[in-house]
CSV table of C-alpha atoms and ligand atoms in Angstrom, one decimal:
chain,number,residue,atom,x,y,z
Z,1,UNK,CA,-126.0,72.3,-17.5
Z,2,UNK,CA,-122.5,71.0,-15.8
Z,3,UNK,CA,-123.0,68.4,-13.4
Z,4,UNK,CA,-120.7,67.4,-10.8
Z,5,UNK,CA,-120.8,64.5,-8.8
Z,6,UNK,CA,-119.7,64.4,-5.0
Z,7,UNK,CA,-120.6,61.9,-2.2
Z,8,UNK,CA,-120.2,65.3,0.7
Z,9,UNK,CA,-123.2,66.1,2.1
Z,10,UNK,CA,-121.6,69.3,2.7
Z,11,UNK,CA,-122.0,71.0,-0.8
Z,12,UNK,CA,-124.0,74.6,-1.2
Z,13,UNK,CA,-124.9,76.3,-4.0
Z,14,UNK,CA,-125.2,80.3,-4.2
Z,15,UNK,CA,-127.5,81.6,-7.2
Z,16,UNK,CA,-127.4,85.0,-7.9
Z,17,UNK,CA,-127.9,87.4,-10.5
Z,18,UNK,CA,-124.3,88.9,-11.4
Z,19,UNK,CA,-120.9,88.4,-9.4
Z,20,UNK,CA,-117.8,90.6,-9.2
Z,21,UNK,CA,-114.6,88.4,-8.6
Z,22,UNK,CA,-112.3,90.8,-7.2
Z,23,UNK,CA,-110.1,91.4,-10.0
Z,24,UNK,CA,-111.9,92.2,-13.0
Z,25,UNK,CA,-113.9,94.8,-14.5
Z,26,UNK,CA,-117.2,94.1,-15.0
Z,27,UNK,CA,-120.0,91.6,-13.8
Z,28,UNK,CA,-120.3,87.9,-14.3
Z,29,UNK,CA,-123.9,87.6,-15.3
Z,30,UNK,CA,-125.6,84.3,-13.7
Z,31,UNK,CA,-123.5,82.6,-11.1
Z,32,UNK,CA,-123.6,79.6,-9.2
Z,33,UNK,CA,-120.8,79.2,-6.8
Z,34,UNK,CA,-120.3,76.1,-5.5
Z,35,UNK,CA,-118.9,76.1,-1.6
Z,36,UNK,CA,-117.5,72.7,-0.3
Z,37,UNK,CA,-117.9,73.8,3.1
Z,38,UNK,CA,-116.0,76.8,3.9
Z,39,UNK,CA,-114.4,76.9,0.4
Z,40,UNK,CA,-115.3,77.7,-2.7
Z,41,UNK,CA,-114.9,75.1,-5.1
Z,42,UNK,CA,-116.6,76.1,-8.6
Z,43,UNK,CA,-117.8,79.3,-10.3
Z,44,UNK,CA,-120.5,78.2,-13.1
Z,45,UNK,CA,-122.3,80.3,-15.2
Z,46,UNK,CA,-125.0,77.3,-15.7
Z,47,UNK,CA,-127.2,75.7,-13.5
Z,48,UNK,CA,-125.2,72.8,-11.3
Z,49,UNK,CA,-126.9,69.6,-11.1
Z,50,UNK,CA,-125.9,68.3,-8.0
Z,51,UNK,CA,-129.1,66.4,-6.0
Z,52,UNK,CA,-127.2,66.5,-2.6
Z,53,UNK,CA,-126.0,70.4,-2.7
Z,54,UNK,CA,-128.4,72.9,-0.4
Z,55,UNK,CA,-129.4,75.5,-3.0
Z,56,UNK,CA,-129.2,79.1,-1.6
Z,57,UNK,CA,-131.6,81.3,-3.9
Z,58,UNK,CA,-129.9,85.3,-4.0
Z,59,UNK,CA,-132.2,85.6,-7.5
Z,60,UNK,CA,-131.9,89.1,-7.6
Z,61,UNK,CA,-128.7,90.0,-5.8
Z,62,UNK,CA,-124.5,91.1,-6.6
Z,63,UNK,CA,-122.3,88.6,-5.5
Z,64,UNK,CA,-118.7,90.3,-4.0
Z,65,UNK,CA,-116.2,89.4,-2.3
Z,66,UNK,CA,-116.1,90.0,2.0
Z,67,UNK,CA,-114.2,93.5,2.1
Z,68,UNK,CA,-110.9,93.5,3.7
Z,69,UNK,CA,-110.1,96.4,5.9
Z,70,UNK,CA,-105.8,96.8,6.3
Z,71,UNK,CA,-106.3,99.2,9.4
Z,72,UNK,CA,-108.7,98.8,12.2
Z,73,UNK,CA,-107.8,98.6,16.1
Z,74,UNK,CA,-110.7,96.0,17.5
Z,75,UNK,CA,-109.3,97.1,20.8
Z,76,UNK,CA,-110.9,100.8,20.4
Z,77,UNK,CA,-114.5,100.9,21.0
Z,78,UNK,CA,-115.4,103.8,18.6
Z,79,UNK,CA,-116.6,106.1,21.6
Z,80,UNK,CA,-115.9,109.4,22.0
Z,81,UNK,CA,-113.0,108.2,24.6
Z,82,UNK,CA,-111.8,104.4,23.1
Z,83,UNK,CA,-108.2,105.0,25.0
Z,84,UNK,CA,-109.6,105.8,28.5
Z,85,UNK,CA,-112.5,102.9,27.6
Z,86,UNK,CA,-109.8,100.7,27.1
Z,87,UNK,CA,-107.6,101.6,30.1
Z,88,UNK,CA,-110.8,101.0,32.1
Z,89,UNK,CA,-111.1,97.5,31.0
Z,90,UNK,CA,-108.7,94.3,32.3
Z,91,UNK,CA,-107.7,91.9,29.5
Z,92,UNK,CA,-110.7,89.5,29.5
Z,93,UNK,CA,-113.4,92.6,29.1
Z,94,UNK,CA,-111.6,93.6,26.5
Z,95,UNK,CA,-111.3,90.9,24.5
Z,96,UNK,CA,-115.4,90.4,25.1
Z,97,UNK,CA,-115.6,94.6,23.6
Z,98,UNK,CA,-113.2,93.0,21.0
Z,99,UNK,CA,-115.3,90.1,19.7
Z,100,UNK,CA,-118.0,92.7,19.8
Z,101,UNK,CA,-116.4,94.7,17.3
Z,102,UNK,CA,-115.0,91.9,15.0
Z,103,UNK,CA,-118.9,90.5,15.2
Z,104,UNK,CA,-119.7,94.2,14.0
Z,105,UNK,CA,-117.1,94.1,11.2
Z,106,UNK,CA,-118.2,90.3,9.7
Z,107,UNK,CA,-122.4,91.6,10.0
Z,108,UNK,CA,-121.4,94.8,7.9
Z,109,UNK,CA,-119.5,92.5,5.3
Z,110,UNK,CA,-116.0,93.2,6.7
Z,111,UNK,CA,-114.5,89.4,7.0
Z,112,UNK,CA,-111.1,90.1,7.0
Z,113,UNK,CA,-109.7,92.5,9.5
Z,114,UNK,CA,-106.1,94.0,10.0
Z,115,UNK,CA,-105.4,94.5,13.8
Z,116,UNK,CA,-103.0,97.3,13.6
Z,117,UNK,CA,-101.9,97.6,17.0
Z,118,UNK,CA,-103.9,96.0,20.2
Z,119,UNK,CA,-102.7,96.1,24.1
Z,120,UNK,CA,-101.0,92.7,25.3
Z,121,UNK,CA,-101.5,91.0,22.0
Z,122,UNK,CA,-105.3,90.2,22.6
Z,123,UNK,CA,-105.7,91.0,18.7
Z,124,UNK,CA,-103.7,87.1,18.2
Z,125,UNK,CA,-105.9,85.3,21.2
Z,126,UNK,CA,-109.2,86.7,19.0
Z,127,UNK,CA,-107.3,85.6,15.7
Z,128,UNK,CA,-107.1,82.3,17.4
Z,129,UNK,CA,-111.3,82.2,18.7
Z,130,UNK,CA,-111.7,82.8,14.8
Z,131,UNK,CA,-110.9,80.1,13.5
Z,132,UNK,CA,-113.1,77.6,15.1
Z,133,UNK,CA,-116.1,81.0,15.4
Z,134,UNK,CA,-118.1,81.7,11.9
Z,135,UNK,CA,-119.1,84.6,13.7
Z,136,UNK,CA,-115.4,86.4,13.7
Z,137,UNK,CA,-114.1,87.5,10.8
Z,138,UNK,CA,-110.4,87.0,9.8
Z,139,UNK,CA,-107.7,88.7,11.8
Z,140,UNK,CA,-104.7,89.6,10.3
Z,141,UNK,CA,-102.7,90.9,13.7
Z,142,UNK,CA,-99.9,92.8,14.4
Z,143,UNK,CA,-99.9,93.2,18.6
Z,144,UNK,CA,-99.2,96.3,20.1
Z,145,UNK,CA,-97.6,98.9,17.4
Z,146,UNK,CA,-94.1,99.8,18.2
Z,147,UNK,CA,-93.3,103.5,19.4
Z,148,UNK,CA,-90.6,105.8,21.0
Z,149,UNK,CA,-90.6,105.6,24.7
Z,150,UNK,CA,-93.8,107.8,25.4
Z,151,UNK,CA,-94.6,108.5,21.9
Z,152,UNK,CA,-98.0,107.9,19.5
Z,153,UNK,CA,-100.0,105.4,21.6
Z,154,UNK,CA,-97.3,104.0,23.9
Z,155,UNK,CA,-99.9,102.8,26.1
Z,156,UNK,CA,-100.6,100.0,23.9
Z,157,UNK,CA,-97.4,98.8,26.1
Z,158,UNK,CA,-94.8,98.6,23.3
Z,159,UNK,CA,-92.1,101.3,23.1
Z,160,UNK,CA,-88.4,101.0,21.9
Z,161,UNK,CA,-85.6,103.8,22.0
Z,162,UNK,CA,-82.3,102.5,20.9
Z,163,UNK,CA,-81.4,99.7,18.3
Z,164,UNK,CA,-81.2,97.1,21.2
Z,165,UNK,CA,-85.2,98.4,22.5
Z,166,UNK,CA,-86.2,97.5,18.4
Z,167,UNK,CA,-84.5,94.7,18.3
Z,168,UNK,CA,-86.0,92.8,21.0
Z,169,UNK,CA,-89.5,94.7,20.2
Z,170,UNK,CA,-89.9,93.0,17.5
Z,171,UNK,CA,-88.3,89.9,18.2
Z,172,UNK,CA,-90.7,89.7,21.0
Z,173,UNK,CA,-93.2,90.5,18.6
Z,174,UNK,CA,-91.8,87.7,16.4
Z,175,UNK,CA,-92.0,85.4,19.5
Z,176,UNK,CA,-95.8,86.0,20.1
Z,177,UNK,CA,-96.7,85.1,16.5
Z,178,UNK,CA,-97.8,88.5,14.6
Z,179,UNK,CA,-98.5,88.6,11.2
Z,180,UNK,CA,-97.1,91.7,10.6
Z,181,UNK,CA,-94.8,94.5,12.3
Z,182,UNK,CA,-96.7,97.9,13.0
Z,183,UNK,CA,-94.2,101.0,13.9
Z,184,UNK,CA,-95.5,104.7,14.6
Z,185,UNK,CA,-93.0,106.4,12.5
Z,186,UNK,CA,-95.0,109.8,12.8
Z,187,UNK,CA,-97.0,110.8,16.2
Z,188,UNK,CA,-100.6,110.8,15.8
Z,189,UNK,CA,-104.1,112.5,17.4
Z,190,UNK,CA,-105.0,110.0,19.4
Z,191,UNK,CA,-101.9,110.4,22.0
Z,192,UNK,CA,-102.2,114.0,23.7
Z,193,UNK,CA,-99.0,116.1,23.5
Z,194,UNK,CA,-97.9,113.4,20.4
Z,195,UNK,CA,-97.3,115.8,16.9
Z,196,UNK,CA,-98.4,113.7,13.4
Z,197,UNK,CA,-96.2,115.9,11.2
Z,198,UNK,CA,-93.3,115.5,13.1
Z,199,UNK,CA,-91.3,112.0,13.2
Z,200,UNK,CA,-91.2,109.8,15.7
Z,201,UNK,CA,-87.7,107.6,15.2
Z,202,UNK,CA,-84.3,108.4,13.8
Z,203,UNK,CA,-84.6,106.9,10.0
Z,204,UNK,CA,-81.3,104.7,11.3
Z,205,UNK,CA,-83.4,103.0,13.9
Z,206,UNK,CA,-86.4,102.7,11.2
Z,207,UNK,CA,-83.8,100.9,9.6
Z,208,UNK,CA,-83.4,98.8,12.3
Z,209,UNK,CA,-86.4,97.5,12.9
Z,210,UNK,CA,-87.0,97.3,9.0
Z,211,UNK,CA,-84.0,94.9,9.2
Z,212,UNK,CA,-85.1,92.5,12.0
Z,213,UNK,CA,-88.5,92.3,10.8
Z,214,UNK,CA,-87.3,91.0,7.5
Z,215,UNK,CA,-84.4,88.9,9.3
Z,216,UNK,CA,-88.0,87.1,10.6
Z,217,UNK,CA,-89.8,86.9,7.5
Z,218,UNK,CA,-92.7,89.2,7.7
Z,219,UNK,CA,-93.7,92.7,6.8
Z,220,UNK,CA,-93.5,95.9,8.0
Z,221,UNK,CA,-96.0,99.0,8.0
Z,222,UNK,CA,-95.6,102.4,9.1
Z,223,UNK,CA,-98.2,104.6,10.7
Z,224,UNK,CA,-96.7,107.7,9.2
Z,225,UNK,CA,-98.4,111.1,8.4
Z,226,UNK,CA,-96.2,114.0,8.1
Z,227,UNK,CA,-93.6,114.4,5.0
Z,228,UNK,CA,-90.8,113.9,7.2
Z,229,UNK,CA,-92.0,110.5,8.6
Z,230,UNK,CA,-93.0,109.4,4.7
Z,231,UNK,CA,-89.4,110.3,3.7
Z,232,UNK,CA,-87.6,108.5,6.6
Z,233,UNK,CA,-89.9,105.1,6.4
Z,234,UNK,CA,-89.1,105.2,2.9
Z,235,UNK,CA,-85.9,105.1,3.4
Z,236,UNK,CA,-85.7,103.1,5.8
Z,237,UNK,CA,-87.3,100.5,3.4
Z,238,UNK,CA,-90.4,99.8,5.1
Z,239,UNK,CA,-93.2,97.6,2.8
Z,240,UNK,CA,-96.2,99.6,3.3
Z,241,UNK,CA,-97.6,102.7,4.9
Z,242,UNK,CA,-100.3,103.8,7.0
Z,243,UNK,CA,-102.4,107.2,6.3
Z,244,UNK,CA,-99.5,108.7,4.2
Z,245,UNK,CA,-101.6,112.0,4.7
Z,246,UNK,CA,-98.7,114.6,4.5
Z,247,UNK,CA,-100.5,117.2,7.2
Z,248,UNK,CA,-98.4,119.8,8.8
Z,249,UNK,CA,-98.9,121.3,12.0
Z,250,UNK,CA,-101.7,123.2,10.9
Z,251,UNK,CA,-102.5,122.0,7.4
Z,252,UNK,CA,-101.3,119.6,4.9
Z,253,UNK,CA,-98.6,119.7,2.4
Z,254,UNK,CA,-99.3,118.1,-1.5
Z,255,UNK,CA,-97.4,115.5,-1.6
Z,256,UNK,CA,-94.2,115.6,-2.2
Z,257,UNK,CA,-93.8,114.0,-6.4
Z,258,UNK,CA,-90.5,112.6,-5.4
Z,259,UNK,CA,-91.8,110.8,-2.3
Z,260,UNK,CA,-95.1,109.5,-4.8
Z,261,UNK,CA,-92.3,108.4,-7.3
Z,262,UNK,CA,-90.7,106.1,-4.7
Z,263,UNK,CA,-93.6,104.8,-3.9
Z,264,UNK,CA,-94.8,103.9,-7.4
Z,265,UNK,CA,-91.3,102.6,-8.3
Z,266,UNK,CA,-90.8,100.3,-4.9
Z,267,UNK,CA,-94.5,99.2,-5.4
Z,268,UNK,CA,-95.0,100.3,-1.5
Z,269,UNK,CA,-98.6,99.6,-0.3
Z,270,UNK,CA,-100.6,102.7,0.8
Z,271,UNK,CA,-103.1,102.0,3.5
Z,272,UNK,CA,-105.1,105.0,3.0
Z,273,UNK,CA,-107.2,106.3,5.6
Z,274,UNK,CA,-110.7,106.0,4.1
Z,275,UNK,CA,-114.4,105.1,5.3
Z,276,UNK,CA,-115.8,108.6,7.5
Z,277,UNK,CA,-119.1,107.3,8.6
Z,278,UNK,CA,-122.1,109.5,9.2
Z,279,UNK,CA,-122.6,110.4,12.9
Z,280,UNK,CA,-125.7,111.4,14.3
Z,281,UNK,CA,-125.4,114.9,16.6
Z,282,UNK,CA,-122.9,116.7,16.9
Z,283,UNK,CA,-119.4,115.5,15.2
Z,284,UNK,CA,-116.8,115.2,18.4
Z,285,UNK,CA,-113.9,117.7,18.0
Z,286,UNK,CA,-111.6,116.4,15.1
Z,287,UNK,CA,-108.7,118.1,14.5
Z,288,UNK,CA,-109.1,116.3,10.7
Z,289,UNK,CA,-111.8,118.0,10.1
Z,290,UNK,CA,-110.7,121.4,8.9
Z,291,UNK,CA,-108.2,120.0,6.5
Z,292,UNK,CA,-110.7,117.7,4.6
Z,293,UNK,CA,-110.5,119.5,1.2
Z,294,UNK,CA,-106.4,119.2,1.1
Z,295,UNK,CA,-106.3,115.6,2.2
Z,296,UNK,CA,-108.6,114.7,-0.4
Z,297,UNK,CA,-106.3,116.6,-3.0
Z,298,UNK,CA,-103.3,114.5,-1.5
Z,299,UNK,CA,-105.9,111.6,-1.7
Z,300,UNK,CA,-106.9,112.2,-5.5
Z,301,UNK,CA,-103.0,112.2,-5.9
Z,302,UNK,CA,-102.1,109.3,-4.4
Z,303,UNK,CA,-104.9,107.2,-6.5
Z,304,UNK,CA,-103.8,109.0,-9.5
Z,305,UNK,CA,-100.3,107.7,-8.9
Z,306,UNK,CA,-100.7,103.9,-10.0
Z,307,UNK,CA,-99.2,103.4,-6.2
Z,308,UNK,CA,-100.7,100.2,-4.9
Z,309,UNK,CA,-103.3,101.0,-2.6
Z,310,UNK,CA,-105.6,99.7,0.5
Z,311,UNK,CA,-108.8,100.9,2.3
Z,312,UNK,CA,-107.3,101.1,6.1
Z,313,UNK,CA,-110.4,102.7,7.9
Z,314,UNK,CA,-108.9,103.3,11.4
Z,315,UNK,CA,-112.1,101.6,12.7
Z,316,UNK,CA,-112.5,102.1,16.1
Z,317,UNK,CA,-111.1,105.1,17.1
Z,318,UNK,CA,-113.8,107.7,17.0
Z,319,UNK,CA,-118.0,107.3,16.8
Z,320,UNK,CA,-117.1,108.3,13.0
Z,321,UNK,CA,-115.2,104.9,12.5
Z,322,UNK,CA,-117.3,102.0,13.7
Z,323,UNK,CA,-115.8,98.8,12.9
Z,324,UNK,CA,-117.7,97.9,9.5
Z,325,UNK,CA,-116.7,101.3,8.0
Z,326,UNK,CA,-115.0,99.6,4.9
Z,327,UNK,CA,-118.2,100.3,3.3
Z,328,UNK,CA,-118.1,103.3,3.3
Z,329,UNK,CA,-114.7,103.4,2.4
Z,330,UNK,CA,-115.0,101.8,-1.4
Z,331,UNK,CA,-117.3,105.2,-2.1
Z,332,UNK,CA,-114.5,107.5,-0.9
Z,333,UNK,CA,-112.2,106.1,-2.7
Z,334,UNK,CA,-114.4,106.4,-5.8
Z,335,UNK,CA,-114.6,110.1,-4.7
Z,336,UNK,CA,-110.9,110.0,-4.9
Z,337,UNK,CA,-110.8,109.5,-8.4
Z,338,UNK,CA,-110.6,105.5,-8.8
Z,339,UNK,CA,-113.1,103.9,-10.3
Z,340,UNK,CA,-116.0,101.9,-8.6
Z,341,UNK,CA,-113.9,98.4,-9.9
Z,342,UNK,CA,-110.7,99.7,-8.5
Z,343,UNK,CA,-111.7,100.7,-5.4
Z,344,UNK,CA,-113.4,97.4,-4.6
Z,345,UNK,CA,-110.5,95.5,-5.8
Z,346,UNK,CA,-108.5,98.1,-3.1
Z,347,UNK,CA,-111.1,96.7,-0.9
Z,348,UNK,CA,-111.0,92.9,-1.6
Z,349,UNK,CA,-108.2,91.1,-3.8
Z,350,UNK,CA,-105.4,93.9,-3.5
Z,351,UNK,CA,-106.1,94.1,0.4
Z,352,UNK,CA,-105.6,90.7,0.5
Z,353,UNK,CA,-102.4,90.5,-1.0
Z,354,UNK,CA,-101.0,93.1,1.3
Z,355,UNK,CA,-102.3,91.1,4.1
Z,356,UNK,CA,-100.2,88.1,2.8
Z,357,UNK,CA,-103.8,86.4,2.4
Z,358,UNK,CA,-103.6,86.4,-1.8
Z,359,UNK,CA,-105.0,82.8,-2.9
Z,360,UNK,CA,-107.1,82.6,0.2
Z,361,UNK,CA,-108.9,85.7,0.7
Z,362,UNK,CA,-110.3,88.7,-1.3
Z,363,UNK,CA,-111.9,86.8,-4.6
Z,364,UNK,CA,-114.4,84.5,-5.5
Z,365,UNK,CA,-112.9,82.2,-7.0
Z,366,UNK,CA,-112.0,78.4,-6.7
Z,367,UNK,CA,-109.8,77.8,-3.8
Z,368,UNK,CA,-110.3,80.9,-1.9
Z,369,UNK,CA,-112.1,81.0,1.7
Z,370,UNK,CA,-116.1,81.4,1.1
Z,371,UNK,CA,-116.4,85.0,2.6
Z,372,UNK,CA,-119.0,86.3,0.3
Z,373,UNK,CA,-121.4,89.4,0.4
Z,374,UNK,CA,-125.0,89.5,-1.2
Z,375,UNK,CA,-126.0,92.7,-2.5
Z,376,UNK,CA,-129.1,94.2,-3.9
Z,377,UNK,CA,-127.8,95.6,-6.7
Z,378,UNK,CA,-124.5,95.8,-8.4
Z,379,UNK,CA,-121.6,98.4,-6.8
Z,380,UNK,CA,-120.0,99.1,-9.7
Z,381,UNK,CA,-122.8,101.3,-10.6
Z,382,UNK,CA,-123.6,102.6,-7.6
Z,383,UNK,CA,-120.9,102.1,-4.3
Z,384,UNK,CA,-123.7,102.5,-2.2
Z,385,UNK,CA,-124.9,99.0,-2.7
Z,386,UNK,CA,-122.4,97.8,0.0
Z,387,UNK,CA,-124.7,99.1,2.8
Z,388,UNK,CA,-128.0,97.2,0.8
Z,389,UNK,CA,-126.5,93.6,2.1
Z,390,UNK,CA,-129.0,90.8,1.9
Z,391,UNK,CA,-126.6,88.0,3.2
Z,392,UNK,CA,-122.9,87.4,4.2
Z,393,UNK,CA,-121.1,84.3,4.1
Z,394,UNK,CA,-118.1,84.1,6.4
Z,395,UNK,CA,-115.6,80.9,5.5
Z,396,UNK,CA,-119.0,79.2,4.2
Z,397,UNK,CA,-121.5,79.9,7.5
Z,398,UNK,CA,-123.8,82.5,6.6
Z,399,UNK,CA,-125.0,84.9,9.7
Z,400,UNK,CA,-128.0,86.0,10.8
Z,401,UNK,CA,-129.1,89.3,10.4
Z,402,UNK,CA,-129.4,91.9,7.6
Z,403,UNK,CA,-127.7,95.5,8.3
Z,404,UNK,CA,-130.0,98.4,8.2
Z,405,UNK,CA,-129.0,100.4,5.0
Z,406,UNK,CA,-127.3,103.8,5.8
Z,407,UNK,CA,-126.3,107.2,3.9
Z,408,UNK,CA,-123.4,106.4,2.4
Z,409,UNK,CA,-121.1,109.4,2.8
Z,410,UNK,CA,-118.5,111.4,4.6
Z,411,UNK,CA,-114.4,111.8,3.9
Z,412,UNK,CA,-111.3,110.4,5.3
Z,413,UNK,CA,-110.9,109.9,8.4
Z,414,UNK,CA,-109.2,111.5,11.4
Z,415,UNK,CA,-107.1,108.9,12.8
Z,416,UNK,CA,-105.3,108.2,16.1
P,1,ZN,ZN1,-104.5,103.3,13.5
């Protein structure tokens, strides 16, 4: 029995049956994890003697880690229509439709959320509610993603066509106080007329904006689909990439081993597009849909590559992608050939780092923020677990409510 002595009144302890840190590759049998508030502060294996702590009783249940989704756009509603839904709305409805959605995202065990791209940078006024609202996950924002004049969702109000555009596009980014640079280097299906397998920028003005994002300090991702996009953010040196699915204009291409190489050898973070929930009715027009078999090849590649890799549902931009649908995405990565530990360390500790939140978020483990899923049973054996939650903890406060469970299924995404 350890005991540990404290005069805070504000001590809880979690008992559970087994706990997966994050990192490693099997269970901790018998935890107690001690929270100091919204922190954790000890992971024991024995009983904690400690008269003043509130016990929590999960006898019976997997400890793991919040998930942490790199891709989601709180500002889509996951209708059928989330660009003309959003058009219809002034700035403070949608920042009500965009608690709604982060609320969503915490009660399905999604506490940490990547905003990657909002309208007006409403993504960094919800960041800010967060912090003093248990109810709102974390949001890791980057404002309005940057695209050519008229190009892949230049509505968001962000678009830049010569080095002078980027340059203050991202300084004004800079200026606003993202966490992270978003640039559409391929179009995409959310934007009629807009073409994913064709590039969006010259890879000089990539470059560019590559250049002045680093000049600030932060990171940059690419929304980039088609094999010429891949090539050019590449080489423009971007630090990660979004969907990385290689289609053509009316298929997909295996990925290119060079392009895979660079990746591996750059250590370039793939936010692949995982997490297709299960729809009820008829399945809206997708113009994914046809080319699921060869995006899970290029998917199976990609995880087979030892390329660092992310879960980035898309959540929000079609009824298939609500905004908890990281659940769903730790079983399709399993699909893709990783195995139920990897894909929830995708999910958790890796997604962390690449959201700059290593030491704070993604683990259980002393130190880190108390976001912290109860499970009925352990996902490592079985991925469907995540949607048989019996309590999340977000920075300490656990919510009320317990998520219906659901058919875990479906395969990646479409994506704006
Ligand atoms: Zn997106």
């Amino acid at each position: 029995m350890t005991t540990i002595t404290s005069p805070r009144p504000t001590l809880t302890v979690l008992k559970a049956d087994w706990l997966f840190d994050g990192t490693t590759e099997s269970l901790l049998p018998h935890p107690r994890v001690l929270l100091d508030q919204g922190t954790i502060c000890a992971v024991e294996q024995t009983d904690v003697d400690l008269p003043e702590a509130q016990i929590i009783d999960l006898t019976g249940s997997t400890l793991v880690p919040g998930l942490v989704d790199t891709h989601v756009h709180l500002a889509f509603d996951a209708s059928s229509d989330p660009v003309g839904h959003l058009a219809a709305r002034d700035d403070a409805d949608a920042l009500v439709s965009m608690a709604a959605a982060a609320r969503r995202a915490a009660r399905g065990g999604v506490t940490t959320v990547r905003d990657l791209g909002d309208r007006g940078y409403l993504s960094l006024a919800l960041r800010a509610a967060g912090r003093l609202d248990p109810t709102l996950p974390d949001i890791i924002a980057a404002g309005p993603p940057i695209t050519t004049p008229g190009g892949h969702c230049h509505y968001l109000g962000s678009e830049a066509g010569t080095a002078d555009d980027m340059r203050s596009a991202v300084r004004e980014h800079v200026g606003h106080g993202v966490d992270i640079i978003k640039i559409m280097a391929s179009g995409g299906n959310l934007t009629p007329g807009s073409r994913p397998e064709l590039a969006q920028f010259d890879p000089d003005l990539l470059r560019v904006a590559v250049d002045e994002t680093h000049r600030a300090g932060l990171t940059i991702t690419a929304h980039a689909h088609g094999t010429p996009a891949v090539a050019g953010a590449l080489w423009a040196g971007v630090d990660q990439l979004e969907h990385v699915t290689f289609m053509t204009a009316d298929g997909v291409d295996p990925a290119p081993p060079d392009l895979v190489a660079t990746i591996v050898e750059r250590r370039v973070n793939l936010s692949l597009t995982a997490g297709m929930v299960p729809t009820v009715g008829p399945a809206p027009p997708n113009p994914m849909t046809a080319r699921r078999p060869a995006l899970l090849a290029n998917l199976r590649r990609l995880c087979a590559s030892g390329a660092p890799i992310t879960a980035g549902t898309d959540g929000g931009v079609n009824p298939g992608k609500p905004h908890d649908a990281a659940r769903w995405a730790v079983g399709d990565l399993v699909t893709a050939g990783l195995t139920p530990a990897q894909a929830l360390r995708a999910c958790t500790s890796h997604a962390a780092l690449a959201c700059g939140l290593q030491g704070r978020k993604g683990r259980i483990a002393v130190g880190h923020d108390a976001d912290i899923l109860a499970l009925q049973g352990s996902p490592l054996d079985d991925p469907s677990m995540l949607h048989r939650i019996t309590a999340v903890f977000v920075r300490g406060t656990r919510l009320e409510y317990a998520v219906r469970p659901r058919t875990a299924g479906g395969f990646p995404a479409g994506d704006p």
